[in-house]
Tab-separated table of C-alpha atoms and ligand atoms in Angstrom:
chain	number	residue	atom	x	y	z
A	1	MET	CA	-16.393	8.811	16.357
A	2	LYS	CA	-16.596	5.438	14.626
A	3	ILE	CA	-14.014	5.228	11.834
A	4	LEU	CA	-14.068	2.489	9.239
A	5	ILE	CA	-10.621	1.538	7.936
A	6	THR	CA	-10.826	-0.860	5.000
A	7	GLY	CA	-7.939	-3.208	4.175
A	8	GLY	CA	-6.586	-2.818	7.699
A	9	ALA	CA	-5.104	-6.321	7.754
A	10	GLY	CA	-2.852	-5.571	4.774
A	11	PHE	CA	0.608	-4.043	4.677
A	12	ILE	CA	-0.101	-0.296	4.886
A	13	GLY	CA	-3.562	-0.715	6.442
A	14	SER	CA	-2.174	-2.523	9.488
A	15	HIS	CA	0.217	0.362	10.184
A	16	VAL	CA	-2.608	2.893	9.799
A	17	VAL	CA	-4.940	0.899	12.087
A	18	ARG	CA	-2.205	0.564	14.741
A	19	LEU	CA	-1.417	4.302	14.658
A	20	PHE	CA	-5.093	5.316	14.965
A	21	VAL	CA	-5.960	2.744	17.668
A	22	ASN	CA	-2.968	3.703	19.829
A	23	LYS	CA	-3.047	7.457	19.267
A	24	TYR	CA	-6.804	8.110	19.423
A	25	PRO	CA	-8.490	6.153	22.232
A	26	SER	CA	-11.655	8.246	21.755
A	27	TYR	CA	-12.183	6.831	18.249
A	28	THR	CA	-13.537	3.342	17.697
A	29	ILE	CA	-11.631	1.844	14.789
A	30	TYR	CA	-13.447	-0.767	12.697
A	31	ASN	CA	-11.091	-2.721	10.464
A	32	LEU	CA	-13.016	-4.208	7.523
A	33	ASP	CA	-10.993	-6.733	5.558
A	34	LYS	CA	-11.760	-9.725	3.345
A	35	LEU	CA	-8.514	-11.417	4.409
A	36	THR	CA	-7.380	-12.224	0.895
A	37	TYR	CA	-3.920	-13.735	0.451
A	38	ALA	CA	-2.583	-10.246	1.329
A	39	GLY	CA	-4.614	-9.745	4.504
A	40	ASN	CA	-3.172	-11.146	7.707
A	41	LEU	CA	-4.496	-10.692	11.232
A	42	ALA	CA	-1.050	-11.606	12.569
A	43	ASN	CA	-0.090	-8.053	11.483
A	44	LEU	CA	-2.300	-6.700	14.281
A	45	LYS	CA	-1.642	-9.117	17.169
A	46	ASP	CA	-0.397	-6.333	19.443
A	47	ILE	CA	-3.642	-4.329	19.282
A	48	GLU	CA	-6.334	-6.979	18.740
A	49	ASN	CA	-7.602	-6.739	22.343
A	50	LYS	CA	-7.669	-2.957	22.611
A	51	PRO	CA	-11.148	-1.703	23.604
A	52	ASN	CA	-11.321	0.801	20.711
A	53	TYR	CA	-10.509	-1.790	18.004
A	54	LYS	CA	-12.961	-4.071	16.199
A	55	PHE	CA	-12.343	-6.427	13.288
A	56	VAL	CA	-15.040	-7.148	10.703
A	57	LYS	CA	-14.427	-9.780	8.028
A	58	GLY	CA	-16.137	-8.867	4.775
A	59	ASP	CA	-15.904	-8.084	1.093
A	60	ILE	CA	-16.318	-4.506	-0.179
A	61	VAL	CA	-17.612	-5.933	-3.476
A	62	ASP	CA	-20.729	-7.203	-1.646
A	63	ALA	CA	-23.008	-4.137	-1.786
A	64	ASP	CA	-25.750	-5.608	0.454
A	65	PHE	CA	-23.245	-6.441	3.150
A	66	ILE	CA	-21.642	-2.973	2.948
A	67	ASN	CA	-25.007	-1.147	3.058
A	68	LYS	CA	-26.115	-3.173	6.087
A	69	LEU	CA	-22.836	-2.540	7.897
A	70	PHE	CA	-23.054	1.230	7.343
A	71	SER	CA	-26.709	1.404	8.312
A	72	GLU	CA	-26.010	-0.505	11.563
A	73	LEU	CA	-22.807	1.255	12.593
A	74	LYS	CA	-23.232	4.773	11.102
A	75	PHE	CA	-19.529	5.434	10.591
A	76	GLY	CA	-18.439	9.048	10.959
A	77	ALA	CA	-15.523	8.618	8.543
A	78	VAL	CA	-13.922	6.093	6.209
A	79	ILE	CA	-10.240	5.570	5.446
A	80	HIS	CA	-10.248	3.318	2.399
A	81	LEU	CA	-7.193	1.159	1.773
A	82	ALA	CA	-8.698	-2.186	0.722
A	83	ALA	CA	-7.484	-3.063	-2.741
A	84	GLU	CA	-5.837	-5.581	-4.949
A	85	SER	CA	-2.397	-3.982	-4.904
A	86	HIS	CA	0.091	-5.984	-6.964
A	87	VAL	CA	0.842	-4.871	-10.547
A	88	ASP	CA	2.015	-8.340	-11.712
A	89	ARG	CA	-1.198	-9.980	-10.485
A	90	SER	CA	-3.216	-7.300	-12.309
A	91	ILE	CA	-1.496	-8.295	-15.554
A	92	THR	CA	-2.591	-11.911	-15.034
A	93	ASN	CA	-6.105	-11.211	-13.722
A	94	PRO	CA	-7.342	-7.650	-14.403
A	95	LEU	CA	-10.990	-8.332	-13.594
A	96	GLU	CA	-10.269	-9.016	-9.919
A	97	PHE	CA	-8.857	-5.473	-9.800
A	98	VAL	CA	-11.984	-4.011	-11.394
A	99	TYR	CA	-14.196	-5.755	-8.822
A	100	THR	CA	-12.330	-4.754	-5.684
A	101	ASN	CA	-10.694	-1.475	-6.660
A	102	VAL	CA	-13.494	0.034	-8.742
A	103	ILE	CA	-16.788	-1.623	-7.751
A	104	GLY	CA	-15.714	-2.057	-4.121
A	105	THR	CA	-14.853	1.646	-3.907
A	106	VAL	CA	-18.173	2.689	-5.472
A	107	ASN	CA	-20.059	0.434	-3.029
A	108	LEU	CA	-18.336	2.213	-0.117
A	109	LEU	CA	-19.044	5.633	-1.648
A	110	ASN	CA	-22.753	4.764	-2.030
A	111	ALA	CA	-23.020	3.594	1.568
A	112	ALA	CA	-21.185	6.703	2.837
A	113	LYS	CA	-23.417	8.937	0.693
A	114	THR	CA	-26.541	7.427	2.287
A	115	ILE	CA	-25.294	8.245	5.800
A	116	TYR	CA	-24.165	11.705	4.715
A	117	LYS	CA	-27.552	12.507	3.151
A	118	GLU	CA	-29.371	11.393	6.343
A	119	ASN	CA	-27.311	13.801	8.443
A	120	THR	CA	-24.653	15.955	6.797
A	121	ASN	CA	-23.035	16.728	10.178
A	122	ALA	CA	-22.639	13.066	11.071
A	123	PHE	CA	-20.325	12.046	8.239
A	124	LYS	CA	-16.961	13.817	8.276
A	125	LEU	CA	-14.813	12.332	5.529
A	126	PHE	CA	-14.261	9.627	2.934
A	127	TYR	CA	-10.461	9.382	2.681
A	128	HIS	CA	-9.293	7.388	-0.347
A	129	VAL	CA	-5.726	6.055	-0.202
A	130	SER	CA	-4.300	5.928	-3.701
A	131	THR	CA	-1.073	5.587	-5.604
A	132	ASP	CA	1.352	7.646	-7.688
A	133	GLU	CA	0.972	5.017	-10.447
A	134	VAL	CA	-2.183	6.824	-11.649
A	135	TYR	CA	0.120	9.502	-13.116
A	136	GLY	CA	1.867	7.037	-15.419
A	137	SER	CA	5.592	7.004	-16.036
A	138	LEU	CA	8.232	9.755	-15.933
A	139	GLY	CA	11.266	10.085	-18.194
A	140	GLU	CA	14.700	10.906	-16.819
A	141	THR	CA	13.539	14.173	-15.233
A	142	GLY	CA	10.509	15.785	-13.590
A	143	MET	CA	8.226	14.788	-10.724
A	144	PHE	CA	4.541	14.043	-10.246
A	145	THR	CA	2.595	16.914	-8.673
A	146	GLU	CA	-1.060	16.992	-7.645
A	147	THR	CA	-1.935	18.539	-11.031
A	148	THR	CA	-0.118	15.991	-13.224
A	149	SER	CA	-2.597	14.432	-15.692
A	150	TYR	CA	-3.676	10.862	-15.119
A	151	ASP	CA	-2.029	8.378	-17.498
A	152	PRO	CA	-2.217	4.879	-15.978
A	153	HIS	CA	-0.597	1.976	-17.823
A	154	SER	CA	-1.144	-1.242	-15.875
A	155	PRO	CA	-4.545	-2.776	-15.125
A	156	TYR	CA	-3.761	-2.062	-11.437
A	157	SER	CA	-3.105	1.637	-11.992
A	158	ALA	CA	-6.079	1.905	-14.379
A	159	SER	CA	-8.324	0.509	-11.643
A	160	LYS	CA	-6.888	2.902	-9.027
A	161	ALA	CA	-7.253	5.859	-11.428
A	162	SER	CA	-10.872	4.880	-12.003
A	163	SER	CA	-11.542	4.703	-8.258
A	164	ASP	CA	-9.921	8.141	-7.772
A	165	HIS	CA	-12.250	9.558	-10.438
A	166	PHE	CA	-15.290	8.050	-8.696
A	167	VAL	CA	-14.243	9.587	-5.364
A	168	ARG	CA	-13.960	13.044	-6.986
A	169	ALA	CA	-17.259	12.496	-8.814
A	170	TYR	CA	-19.056	11.767	-5.502
A	171	HIS	CA	-17.546	14.907	-4.003
A	172	ASP	CA	-18.522	17.099	-6.954
A	173	THR	CA	-21.930	15.533	-7.683
A	174	TYR	CA	-23.300	14.683	-4.237
A	175	GLY	CA	-21.158	16.900	-2.012
A	176	LEU	CA	-19.728	13.867	-0.187
A	177	PRO	CA	-16.772	15.182	1.846
A	178	SER	CA	-13.874	13.224	0.465
A	179	LEU	CA	-10.192	13.498	-0.330
A	180	ILE	CA	-7.410	11.515	-1.935
A	181	SER	CA	-3.713	11.014	-1.310
A	182	ASN	CA	-1.392	9.483	-3.901
A	183	CYS	CA	1.687	7.853	-2.445
A	184	SER	CA	4.903	6.419	-3.847
A	185	ASN	CA	6.320	2.923	-3.147
A	186	ASN	CA	6.174	1.898	0.497
A	187	TYR	CA	8.523	-0.532	2.220
A	188	GLY	CA	8.812	-1.838	5.774
A	189	PRO	CA	7.572	-4.563	8.135
A	190	ASN	CA	4.562	-6.719	7.117
A	191	HIS	CA	5.100	-6.177	3.366
A	192	PHE	CA	3.852	-9.227	1.467
A	193	PRO	CA	6.794	-11.001	-0.232
A	194	GLU	CA	5.409	-10.675	-3.751
A	195	LYS	CA	6.752	-7.093	-3.863
A	196	LEU	CA	10.379	-6.383	-4.793
A	197	ILE	CA	11.959	-5.675	-1.386
A	198	PRO	CA	10.354	-8.374	0.803
A	199	LEU	CA	10.611	-10.917	-2.033
A	200	CYS	CA	14.361	-10.313	-2.215
A	201	ILE	CA	14.754	-10.371	1.591
A	202	SER	CA	13.039	-13.763	1.626
A	203	ASN	CA	15.124	-15.070	-1.302
A	204	ILE	CA	18.433	-13.843	0.137
A	205	LYS	CA	17.596	-15.575	3.400
A	206	ASN	CA	16.957	-18.811	1.474
A	207	ASN	CA	19.875	-18.400	-0.972
A	208	LYS	CA	17.497	-18.197	-3.945
A	209	PRO	CA	17.927	-16.085	-7.124
A	210	LEU	CA	16.899	-12.410	-6.929
A	211	PRO	CA	14.742	-11.808	-10.045
A	212	ILE	CA	15.360	-8.317	-11.431
A	213	TYR	CA	13.052	-7.317	-14.287
A	214	GLY	CA	14.789	-6.072	-17.452
A	215	LYS	CA	18.072	-4.345	-16.645
A	216	GLY	CA	17.040	-3.126	-13.187
A	217	GLU	CA	17.080	0.464	-14.444
A	218	ASN	CA	13.524	1.337	-13.448
A	219	VAL	CA	13.320	3.947	-10.704
A	220	ARG	CA	11.000	3.985	-7.691
A	221	ASP	CA	10.667	6.574	-4.917
A	222	TRP	CA	10.709	4.624	-1.627
A	223	LEU	CA	8.934	5.671	1.580
A	224	PHE	CA	8.958	3.872	4.941
A	225	VAL	CA	5.442	2.590	5.650
A	226	GLU	CA	5.179	4.284	9.069
A	227	ASP	CA	5.891	7.633	7.398
A	228	HIS	CA	2.961	6.966	5.041
A	229	ALA	CA	0.722	6.150	8.025
A	230	ARG	CA	1.788	9.432	9.705
A	231	ALA	CA	0.974	11.335	6.512
A	232	ILE	CA	-2.501	9.755	6.410
A	233	ASP	CA	-3.048	10.825	10.031
A	234	VAL	CA	-1.990	14.413	9.288
A	235	ILE	CA	-4.109	14.634	6.118
A	236	PHE	CA	-7.157	12.989	7.727
A	237	HIS	CA	-7.157	15.509	10.565
A	238	ASN	CA	-6.110	18.689	8.754
A	239	ALA	CA	-6.854	18.652	5.040
A	240	LYS	CA	-9.914	20.231	3.433
A	241	ALA	CA	-12.501	17.982	1.799
A	242	GLY	CA	-12.065	18.002	-1.971
A	243	SER	CA	-8.280	18.189	-1.782
A	244	THR	CA	-5.508	15.917	-3.035
A	245	TYR	CA	-2.048	15.389	-1.550
A	246	ASN	CA	0.968	13.607	-2.974
A	247	ILE	CA	3.052	11.628	-0.466
A	248	GLY	CA	6.611	10.552	-1.260
A	249	GLY	CA	10.047	10.046	0.147
A	250	HIS	CA	12.195	12.214	-2.168
A	251	ASN	CA	14.119	8.996	-2.315
A	252	GLU	CA	14.661	7.717	-5.857
A	253	TRP	CA	16.567	4.509	-6.461
A	254	THR	CA	17.023	2.247	-9.470
A	255	ASN	CA	15.859	-1.282	-8.673
A	256	ILE	CA	19.354	-2.700	-9.126
A	257	ASP	CA	20.800	-0.209	-6.619
A	258	VAL	CA	18.091	-1.036	-4.080
A	259	ILE	CA	18.879	-4.729	-4.357
A	260	ARG	CA	22.660	-4.171	-4.195
A	261	LEU	CA	22.172	-2.178	-0.982
A	262	LEU	CA	19.897	-4.889	0.402
A	263	CYS	CA	22.482	-7.565	-0.456
A	264	LYS	CA	25.148	-5.590	1.396
A	265	ILE	CA	22.993	-5.101	4.502
A	266	MET	CA	22.086	-8.792	4.526
A	267	ASP	CA	25.684	-9.979	3.994
A	268	LYS	CA	26.427	-8.325	7.348
A	269	LYS	CA	23.242	-9.417	9.135
A	270	LEU	CA	23.620	-13.048	8.035
A	271	GLY	CA	27.391	-13.157	8.660
A	272	ARG	CA	28.136	-13.841	4.969
A	273	ALA	CA	31.300	-12.576	3.241
A	274	GLU	CA	30.886	-9.221	1.459
A	275	GLY	CA	29.603	-9.768	-2.094
A	276	THR	CA	28.019	-13.171	-1.366
A	277	ASN	CA	24.397	-12.116	-1.764
A	278	GLU	CA	25.007	-10.029	-4.929
A	279	LYS	CA	25.839	-13.268	-6.734
A	280	LEU	CA	22.147	-14.187	-6.395
A	281	ILE	CA	21.062	-11.286	-8.662
A	282	THR	CA	19.461	-12.644	-11.855
A	283	PHE	CA	18.086	-10.503	-14.666
A	284	VAL	CA	14.754	-11.869	-15.916
A	285	LYS	CA	12.162	-11.002	-18.560
A	286	ASP	CA	10.768	-7.508	-18.037
A	287	ARG	CA	7.278	-6.742	-16.698
A	288	ALA	CA	4.837	-5.953	-19.544
A	289	GLY	CA	4.231	-2.190	-19.804
A	290	HIS	CA	6.812	-1.582	-17.055
A	291	ASP	CA	6.741	2.105	-15.984
A	292	LEU	CA	10.267	3.534	-16.136
A	293	ARG	CA	10.299	6.023	-13.304
A	294	TYR	CA	8.136	7.361	-10.478
A	295	ALA	CA	9.060	10.416	-8.403
A	296	ILE	CA	6.676	12.296	-6.158
A	297	ASP	CA	6.771	15.996	-5.376
A	298	SER	CA	5.263	16.206	-1.877
A	299	THR	CA	5.959	19.936	-1.417
A	300	LYS	CA	2.247	20.682	-0.933
A	301	LEU	CA	1.974	18.244	1.987
A	302	GLN	CA	5.228	19.472	3.513
A	303	ASN	CA	4.371	23.192	3.195
A	304	GLU	CA	0.672	23.091	4.052
A	305	LEU	CA	0.551	20.383	6.701
A	306	GLY	CA	4.144	20.178	7.934
A	307	TRP	CA	4.691	16.451	7.225
A	308	LYS	CA	8.069	15.122	6.169
A	309	PRO	CA	9.645	11.665	5.916
A	310	SER	CA	11.460	10.695	9.128
A	311	LEU	CA	13.886	8.004	7.979
A	312	GLN	CA	16.842	7.756	5.617
A	313	PHE	CA	16.450	4.813	3.234
A	314	GLU	CA	19.514	2.923	4.534
A	315	GLU	CA	18.182	3.097	8.096
A	316	GLY	CA	14.650	2.126	7.047
A	317	LEU	CA	15.908	-0.792	4.989
A	318	GLU	CA	18.004	-2.051	7.874
A	319	ARG	CA	14.990	-1.836	10.210
A	320	THR	CA	12.968	-3.740	7.622
A	321	VAL	CA	15.558	-6.512	7.315
A	322	ASP	CA	15.747	-6.763	11.126
A	323	TRP	CA	11.967	-7.170	11.279
A	324	TYR	CA	11.940	-10.009	8.726
A	325	LEU	CA	14.815	-11.794	10.433
A	326	ALA	CA	13.053	-11.496	13.805
A	327	ASN	CA	9.704	-12.659	12.374
A	328	GLU	CA	10.613	-15.909	10.672
A	329	GLU	CA	7.286	-17.498	11.540
A	330	TRP	CA	5.356	-14.675	9.846
A	331	LEU	CA	7.436	-15.104	6.695
A	332	GLN	CA	7.133	-18.879	6.830
A	333	ASN	CA	3.328	-18.690	7.118
A	334	VAL	CA	2.851	-16.327	4.194
A	335	THR	CA	5.290	-18.102	1.869
A	336	SER	CA	3.821	-21.577	2.210
A	337	GLY	CA	0.785	-22.909	0.327
A	338	ASP	CA	-0.601	-20.669	-2.451
A	339	TYR	CA	2.491	-18.461	-2.484
A	340	GLN	CA	4.521	-21.345	-3.857
A	341	LYS	CA	2.113	-21.715	-6.800
A	342	TYR	CA	2.195	-17.963	-7.411
A	343	TYR	CA	5.998	-17.943	-7.313
A	344	GLU	CA	6.225	-20.794	-9.767
A	345	GLN	CA	3.839	-19.133	-12.242
A	346	GLN	CA	5.573	-15.747	-12.043
A	347	TYR	CA	9.205	-16.752	-11.920
A	348	VAL	CA	10.079	-20.330	-12.651
A	349	LYS	CA	9.324	-20.293	-16.374
A	350	ARG	CA	9.936	-16.564	-16.816
B	1	LIG	P1	-2.084	-5.070	0.474
B	1	LIG	O1	-2.304	-5.865	-0.750
B	1	LIG	O2	-0.943	-5.383	1.377
B	1	LIG	O3	-3.402	-5.076	1.377
B	1	LIG	C1	-4.679	-4.944	0.841
B	1	LIG	C2	-5.687	-5.344	1.899
B	1	LIG	O4	-6.994	-5.215	1.331
B	1	LIG	C3	-5.546	-6.804	2.366
B	1	LIG	O5	-5.632	-6.871	3.766
B	1	LIG	C4	-6.721	-7.508	1.704
B	1	LIG	O6	-7.193	-8.609	2.458
B	1	LIG	C5	-7.753	-6.380	1.645
B	1	LIG	N1	-8.736	-6.589	0.575
B	1	LIG	C6	-8.477	-6.908	-0.728
B	1	LIG	N2	-9.637	-7.057	-1.402
B	1	LIG	C7	-10.640	-6.798	-0.527
B	1	LIG	C8	-12.053	-6.783	-0.632
B	1	LIG	N3	-12.670	-7.071	-1.787
B	1	LIG	N4	-12.784	-6.462	0.472
B	1	LIG	C9	-12.162	-6.178	1.639
B	1	LIG	N5	-10.842	-6.207	1.808
B	1	LIG	C10	-10.069	-6.505	0.734
B	1	LIG	O7	-1.996	-3.544	-0.028
B	1	LIG	P2	-1.115	-2.337	0.511
B	1	LIG	O8	0.199	-2.369	-0.156
B	1	LIG	O9	-1.200	-2.298	1.985
B	1	LIG	O10	-1.930	-1.110	-0.102
B	1	LIG	C11	-3.024	-0.538	0.608
B	1	LIG	C12	-3.606	0.593	-0.224
B	1	LIG	O11	-2.600	1.584	-0.454
B	1	LIG	C13	-4.086	0.166	-1.613
B	1	LIG	O12	-5.245	0.869	-1.907
B	1	LIG	C14	-2.953	0.566	-2.555
B	1	LIG	O13	-3.454	0.851	-3.827
B	1	LIG	C15	-2.438	1.810	-1.855
B	1	LIG	N6	-1.021	2.119	-2.073
B	1	LIG	C16	-0.046	1.168	-1.878
B	1	LIG	C17	1.296	1.510	-2.019
B	1	LIG	C18	2.396	0.518	-1.786
B	1	LIG	O14	3.555	0.826	-2.045
B	1	LIG	N7	2.115	-0.670	-1.265
B	1	LIG	C19	1.648	2.824	-2.388
B	1	LIG	C20	0.628	3.753	-2.617
B	1	LIG	C21	-0.701	3.396	-2.429
B	2	LIG	O1	4.162	3.390	-6.625
B	2	LIG	C1	3.234	2.874	-5.709
B	2	LIG	C2	2.973	1.415	-6.012
B	2	LIG	O2	4.135	0.696	-5.607
B	2	LIG	C3	1.731	0.877	-5.304
B	2	LIG	O3	0.599	1.536	-5.769
B	2	LIG	C4	1.593	-0.635	-5.550
B	2	LIG	O4	0.489	-1.133	-4.805
B	2	LIG	C5	2.865	-1.311	-5.085
B	2	LIG	O5	2.787	-2.692	-5.350
B	2	LIG	C6	4.090	-0.702	-5.771
B	2	LIG	O6	4.095	-1.024	-7.190
B	2	LIG	P1	5.438	-1.449	-7.958
B	2	LIG	O7	5.060	-2.216	-9.154
B	2	LIG	O8	6.341	-0.285	-8.131
B	2	LIG	O9	6.095	-2.410	-6.817
B	2	LIG	P2	6.850	-3.813	-6.942
B	2	LIG	O10	7.465	-4.080	-5.608
B	2	LIG	O11	6.001	-4.863	-7.550
B	2	LIG	O12	8.022	-3.478	-7.960
B	2	LIG	C7	8.985	-2.482	-7.667
B	2	LIG	C8	9.943	-2.422	-8.853
B	2	LIG	O13	10.713	-3.641	-8.882
B	2	LIG	C9	9.254	-2.354	-10.190
B	2	LIG	O14	10.013	-1.545	-11.065
B	2	LIG	C10	9.241	-3.793	-10.701
B	2	LIG	C11	10.514	-4.364	-10.107
B	2	LIG	N1	10.476	-5.802	-9.735
B	2	LIG	C12	9.445	-6.256	-8.999
B	2	LIG	C13	9.381	-7.576	-8.621
B	2	LIG	C14	8.216	-8.099	-7.811
B	2	LIG	C15	11.518	-6.628	-10.109
B	2	LIG	O15	12.488	-6.195	-10.766
B	2	LIG	N2	11.457	-7.941	-9.736
B	2	LIG	C16	10.429	-8.454	-9.008
B	2	LIG	O16	10.429	-9.679	-8.726
């Protein structure tokens, strides 16, 4: 079967592509990616010459290009990860998120629908990878389940909620076999250093301030990226079309506690005296509309499909730090050029 994975050069996408290419030699994996600032073929160096892997550079917003690609290659399934993914960038430039996350998703759905209508047996599944942010923000207690009402707050989460609704609409209206998973915050190797954890790893390394929004009291539920990729594999192969699964780590941390733990790990790794890195913590102006707390109830996935997270947070964070310290060139390449402008706009005058 030919499987199209979109956004496969990004953070999570590269881990999903690697898992599928290595584990399923009988599939041909097409990685379609625009290579925006967040897409990086260096993430896939180890598999780029595998016979069942092909890279296609392209934009999901370009409907003609997408229709031509589907009509030529007749994919049997799609795993859709391509997106604009950073909340802060969505606050600065919401329209970019509408184009890629909403229109791009609808373009893919239309192209998949055409193949499905030609031969209903030939198209297995449109798997949409989404986020827990569609559910909005929790108070001190409670967790998001698959039946929690949608209540997105940021332009990013509004665009992802919209794309989720389109996926369900194509399932209900046209019968397109599709499903959605909504996952909590991922961390791990290849994470672009605009996001909290890799940004702070990079800044600790360079002795720069660690910008914590507000009082650092916001809570996120962290999951190691390879555990997310394993969940996608399990859901892709076992879940019924029309279903939804929440994916999460049962691993809630306030931002300030995450960064304190990171500082401690990196004091040791960098041979600095205990407490050195914590001095870099700087509280800065809060994110507009900042969701207080996310926590995912993944009981359905655990009970029905037998998936569970494999790593404790401390171990996963240490593995992540080790990866960044061993891949200095990767970090150097992604933090030069445009990143510097982005950093200045976001943080210097904050
Ligand atoms: P990322 O920003 O690291 O990667 C996104 C990828 O999509 C990049 O390779 C980029 O080049 C590509 N892309 C962007 N616009 C495109 C376009 N118009 N056409 C083709 N390719 C395009 O994102 P990520 O963190 O890996 O997230 C992947 C998916 O998982 C997203 O849909 C995101 O909403 C979802 N998700 C992310 C998290 C998380 O914690 N990072 C959690 C839950 C869900
Ligand atoms: O919950 C899943 C979502 O997790 C995904 O859908 C998004 O694609 C992904 O980017 C992530 O969103 P967050 O906004 O939670 O991640 P981020 O790393 O940007 O921020 C994590 C927390 O840290 C959040 O409460 C904001 C805070 N933060 C972030 C940055 C970048 C800071 O305090 N300082 C920072 O510099």
